[in-house]
Amino acid sequence: EVQLVESGGGLVQPGGSLRLSCAASGFTFSSYWLTWVRQAPGKGLEWVANIKEDGSEKYYVDSVKGRFTISRDNAKNSLFLQMSSLRAEDTAVYFCAVGIQIWPFDYWGQGTLVTVSS
Amino acid sequence: DIVMTQTPLSSPVTLGQPASISCRSSQSLVHSDGNTYLNWLQQRPGQPPRLLIYKTSNRLSGVPDRFSGSGAGTDFTLKISRVEAEDVGVYYCIQATQLPYTFGQGTKLEIK
């Protein structure tokens, strides 16, 4: 069974940093692109970033470029999102997602809430 | 960036009646590989999104056949032939043809 479990969310002050993790199981982690998607409270979905199987390609939405870094550890079946210079508008539930049979994703985690507030 | 526009944003429907959601893209979603990467997701309250339809019209295994997708180019539609209570939630289209991938605003399906 495919499982994606996010962690690392919490309350952080504007300008602060946070590192999200996504632990994966039930599939060959190193064979698939992985994605972060976020959802602000009561709002719609926003694609944030994705990373190639071997980490050699990474793409970001403009609003997080230069502030967020996506990475992965294939040996530990883990996906990460390093977030810095956080802003109030980064407040959201962050989901990790993978596309095993369907591009770009057909499995989602439950999400982790990041709140940026003073 | 490709802008995805869904209509309506809210859809009150009577149980057993059909529902239809439109999704239009600001440019063609035909990829250079010939595929059209337009997917439909359902998000029930308090749940992560769930994929229903991929590449315009392909139903994911396990998705009830009352859900269907159609369209081409820039104009796409999700139809529910007979709405059931479990269909309540927000429906999103997403284009995965061109980075950054972009979602529609979401359509809230509710029962009258």
Coordinates of C-alpha atoms in Angstrom, one line a residue:
Chain A
E1 CA 0.0 0.0 0.0
V2 CA 1.3 3.4 -1.0
Q3 CA 1.8 5.7 2.0
L4 CA 3.0 9.3 2.2
V5 CA 3.3 10.8 5.6
E6 CA 4.2 14.5 6.0
S7 CA 5.7 16.0 9.1
G8 CA 7.6 19.1 10.3
G9 CA 4.8 21.7 10.1
G10 CA 4.1 24.2 12.9
L11 CA 4.0 27.8 13.8
V12 CA 6.9 30.0 12.6
Q13 CA 7.5 33.7 12.7
P14 CA 7.6 35.7 9.5
G15 CA 11.2 35.5 8.1
G16 CA 11.8 32.2 9.8
S17 CA 12.6 28.8 8.4
L18 CA 11.0 25.3 8.5
R19 CA 11.9 22.0 7.0
L20 CA 9.1 19.7 5.9
S21 CA 9.6 15.9 5.5
C22 CA 7.6 13.3 3.7
A23 CA 8.2 9.6 4.5
A24 CA 7.2 7.3 1.7
S25 CA 6.5 3.5 1.6
G26 CA 4.8 0.9 -0.5
F27 CA 6.5 1.8 -3.8
T28 CA 10.0 2.1 -5.3
F29 CA 10.7 5.6 -4.1
S30 CA 13.7 6.2 -6.4
S31 CA 11.7 5.6 -9.5
Y32 CA 9.3 8.5 -9.4
W33 CA 9.0 12.2 -9.5
L34 CA 7.7 13.7 -6.3
T35 CA 5.7 16.9 -5.7
W36 CA 4.7 19.4 -3.0
V37 CA 1.3 21.0 -3.3
R38 CA -0.1 23.4 -0.8
Q39 CA -3.5 24.7 0.2
A40 CA -4.1 27.9 2.2
P41 CA -6.9 27.7 4.8
G42 CA -10.2 27.7 3.0
K43 CA -8.5 28.2 -0.4
G44 CA -7.7 26.1 -3.5
L45 CA -4.7 24.0 -4.4
E46 CA -1.4 25.3 -5.5
W47 CA 1.5 23.3 -7.0
V48 CA 4.7 24.3 -5.3
A49 CA 7.6 22.2 -6.5
N50 CA 8.6 18.9 -7.9
I51 CA 11.8 16.9 -8.2
K52 CA 13.0 14.2 -10.6
E53 CA 13.7 10.6 -9.6
D54 CA 17.5 11.2 -9.1
G55 CA 17.2 14.8 -7.8
S56 CA 18.8 16.2 -10.9
E57 CA 15.9 18.4 -11.9
K58 CA 13.8 20.6 -9.7
Y59 CA 11.1 23.0 -10.5
Y60 CA 9.3 25.7 -8.5
V61 CA 6.3 28.0 -8.6
D62 CA 7.6 31.6 -9.0
S63 CA 6.3 32.7 -5.6
V64 CA 8.7 30.3 -3.7
K65 CA 11.8 30.5 -6.0
G66 CA 14.9 31.4 -4.1
R67 CA 13.2 30.7 -0.7
F68 CA 12.2 27.1 -0.9
T69 CA 14.3 24.1 -1.8
I70 CA 13.0 20.7 -2.6
S71 CA 15.2 17.7 -2.1
R72 CA 15.0 13.9 -1.6
D73 CA 17.0 11.1 0.0
N74 CA 16.3 7.9 -2.0
A75 CA 18.2 5.8 0.5
K76 CA 15.7 6.9 3.2
N77 CA 12.6 7.1 1.0
S78 CA 12.1 10.7 2.1
L79 CA 11.2 13.9 0.4
F80 CA 11.9 17.3 1.9
L81 CA 11.0 20.9 1.5
Q82 CA 13.3 23.5 3.1
M83 CA 11.4 26.7 3.5
S84 CA 13.1 30.0 4.4
S85 CA 12.2 33.7 4.5
L86 CA 8.6 32.6 5.3
R87 CA 5.8 34.9 4.7
A88 CA 2.2 35.0 6.0
E89 CA 1.0 34.0 2.5
D90 CA 3.0 30.7 2.9
T91 CA 0.5 29.6 5.6
A92 CA -1.0 26.4 4.2
V93 CA -1.4 22.7 4.5
Y94 CA 1.5 21.2 2.5
F95 CA 0.9 17.9 0.8
C96 CA 3.4 15.6 -0.8
A97 CA 2.3 13.6 -3.8
V98 CA 3.6 11.1 -6.2
G99 CA 2.6 9.9 -9.7
I100 CA 3.0 6.2 -9.8
Q101 CA 0.7 5.3 -12.6
I102 CA -0.7 8.7 -13.5
W103 CA 1.2 11.9 -14.2
P104 CA 1.8 14.1 -12.3
F105 CA 0.3 12.5 -9.1
D106 CA -2.2 9.8 -8.1
Y107 CA -1.3 9.4 -4.4
W108 CA -1.3 12.1 -1.7
G109 CA -0.3 12.4 1.9
Q110 CA -2.6 13.8 4.6
G111 CA -0.7 17.0 4.7
T112 CA 1.1 19.1 7.4
L113 CA 0.0 22.6 8.4
V114 CA 2.5 25.4 8.3
T115 CA 1.4 28.7 10.0
V116 CA 3.5 31.8 9.5
S117 CA 2.5 34.4 12.1
S118 CA 4.0 36.6 14.8
Chain B
D1 CA 1.7 30.4 -16.7
I2 CA -1.4 28.6 -17.9
V3 CA -4.5 29.9 -16.2
M4 CA -7.3 27.4 -15.5
T5 CA -10.8 28.8 -15.1
Q6 CA -13.6 26.7 -13.6
T7 CA -17.3 27.3 -13.8
P8 CA -19.4 27.3 -11.8
L9 CA -17.6 28.0 -8.5
S10 CA -20.6 26.5 -6.6
S11 CA -23.1 23.9 -7.8
P12 CA -26.1 23.0 -5.7
V13 CA -27.5 19.8 -7.1
T14 CA -30.5 17.6 -6.2
L15 CA -29.6 14.0 -5.3
G16 CA -29.9 11.8 -8.4
Q17 CA -29.6 14.7 -10.8
P18 CA -26.7 15.3 -13.1
A19 CA -23.9 17.9 -12.5
S20 CA -21.4 19.4 -14.9
I21 CA -18.3 21.4 -14.2
S22 CA -16.4 23.3 -16.9
C23 CA -12.6 24.0 -17.0
R24 CA -11.0 26.2 -19.5
S25 CA -7.3 26.8 -20.0
S26 CA -5.7 30.0 -21.3
Q27 CA -3.8 28.0 -23.9
S28 CA -3.9 24.5 -25.4
L29 CA -3.1 21.7 -23.1
V30 CA -1.8 19.4 -25.9
H31 CA 1.7 18.4 -24.9
S32 CA 4.5 17.9 -27.4
D33 CA 4.2 14.1 -26.8
G34 CA 0.6 14.3 -28.1
N35 CA -1.1 13.8 -24.7
T36 CA -3.4 16.3 -23.0
Y37 CA -2.5 16.4 -19.3
L38 CA -5.8 17.6 -17.9
N39 CA -6.8 15.8 -14.7
W40 CA -9.8 16.1 -12.3
L41 CA -9.5 15.8 -8.5
Q42 CA -12.1 15.5 -5.8
Q43 CA -11.5 16.8 -2.3
R44 CA -14.0 15.8 0.3
P45 CA -14.2 17.9 3.5
G46 CA -11.1 17.4 5.7
Q47 CA -9.5 15.0 3.2
P48 CA -6.6 15.3 0.8
P49 CA -7.4 15.5 -2.9
R50 CA -8.2 12.3 -4.7
L51 CA -7.6 11.7 -8.4
L52 CA -10.8 10.9 -10.4
I53 CA -10.0 11.5 -14.1
Y54 CA -6.6 11.7 -15.9
K55 CA -5.7 12.8 -19.4
T56 CA -9.1 14.4 -20.0
S57 CA -11.3 11.3 -20.0
N58 CA -9.7 8.3 -18.3
R59 CA -11.3 7.2 -15.1
L60 CA -9.0 6.0 -12.4
S61 CA -9.6 2.4 -11.3
G62 CA -12.2 2.4 -8.5
V63 CA -13.9 5.6 -9.5
P64 CA -17.6 5.2 -10.1
D65 CA -18.7 5.2 -13.7
R66 CA -21.1 8.1 -13.0
F67 CA -18.0 10.3 -13.3
S68 CA -16.9 11.1 -16.8
G69 CA -14.5 13.6 -18.4
S70 CA -14.4 15.1 -21.9
G71 CA -12.9 17.9 -23.9
A72 CA -10.0 18.9 -25.9
G73 CA -7.6 21.7 -26.5
T74 CA -8.6 24.4 -24.0
D75 CA -12.2 23.3 -23.1
F76 CA -12.9 20.5 -20.7
T77 CA -15.8 19.1 -18.7
L78 CA -16.4 16.8 -15.7
K79 CA -19.8 15.3 -15.5
I80 CA -21.6 13.4 -12.8
S81 CA -24.5 11.5 -14.3
R82 CA -26.4 11.1 -11.0
V83 CA -25.1 12.9 -7.9
E84 CA -24.9 10.9 -4.7
A85 CA -24.4 12.2 -1.2
E86 CA -20.8 11.0 -1.1
D87 CA -20.0 13.3 -4.1
V88 CA -20.2 16.4 -1.9
G89 CA -16.9 18.3 -1.9
V90 CA -14.7 20.5 -4.1
Y91 CA -13.6 19.5 -7.6
Y92 CA -10.5 20.8 -9.2
C93 CA -9.1 20.5 -12.6
I94 CA -5.3 20.6 -13.0
Q95 CA -3.1 21.0 -16.1
A96 CA 0.2 19.1 -16.1
T97 CA 1.2 19.9 -19.6
Q98 CA 3.4 22.9 -18.8
L99 CA 5.3 23.9 -15.7
P100 CA 4.3 25.4 -13.4
Y101 CA 1.3 23.0 -13.1
T102 CA -1.8 25.0 -12.3
F103 CA -5.2 24.2 -10.8
G104 CA -8.6 25.7 -11.4
Q105 CA -10.1 27.6 -8.5
G106 CA -12.3 24.7 -7.5
T107 CA -16.0 24.0 -7.7
K108 CA -17.9 23.3 -4.6
L109 CA -20.6 20.6 -5.1
E110 CA -23.3 20.7 -2.6
I111 CA -26.7 19.0 -2.2
K112 CA -29.8 21.2 -2.5

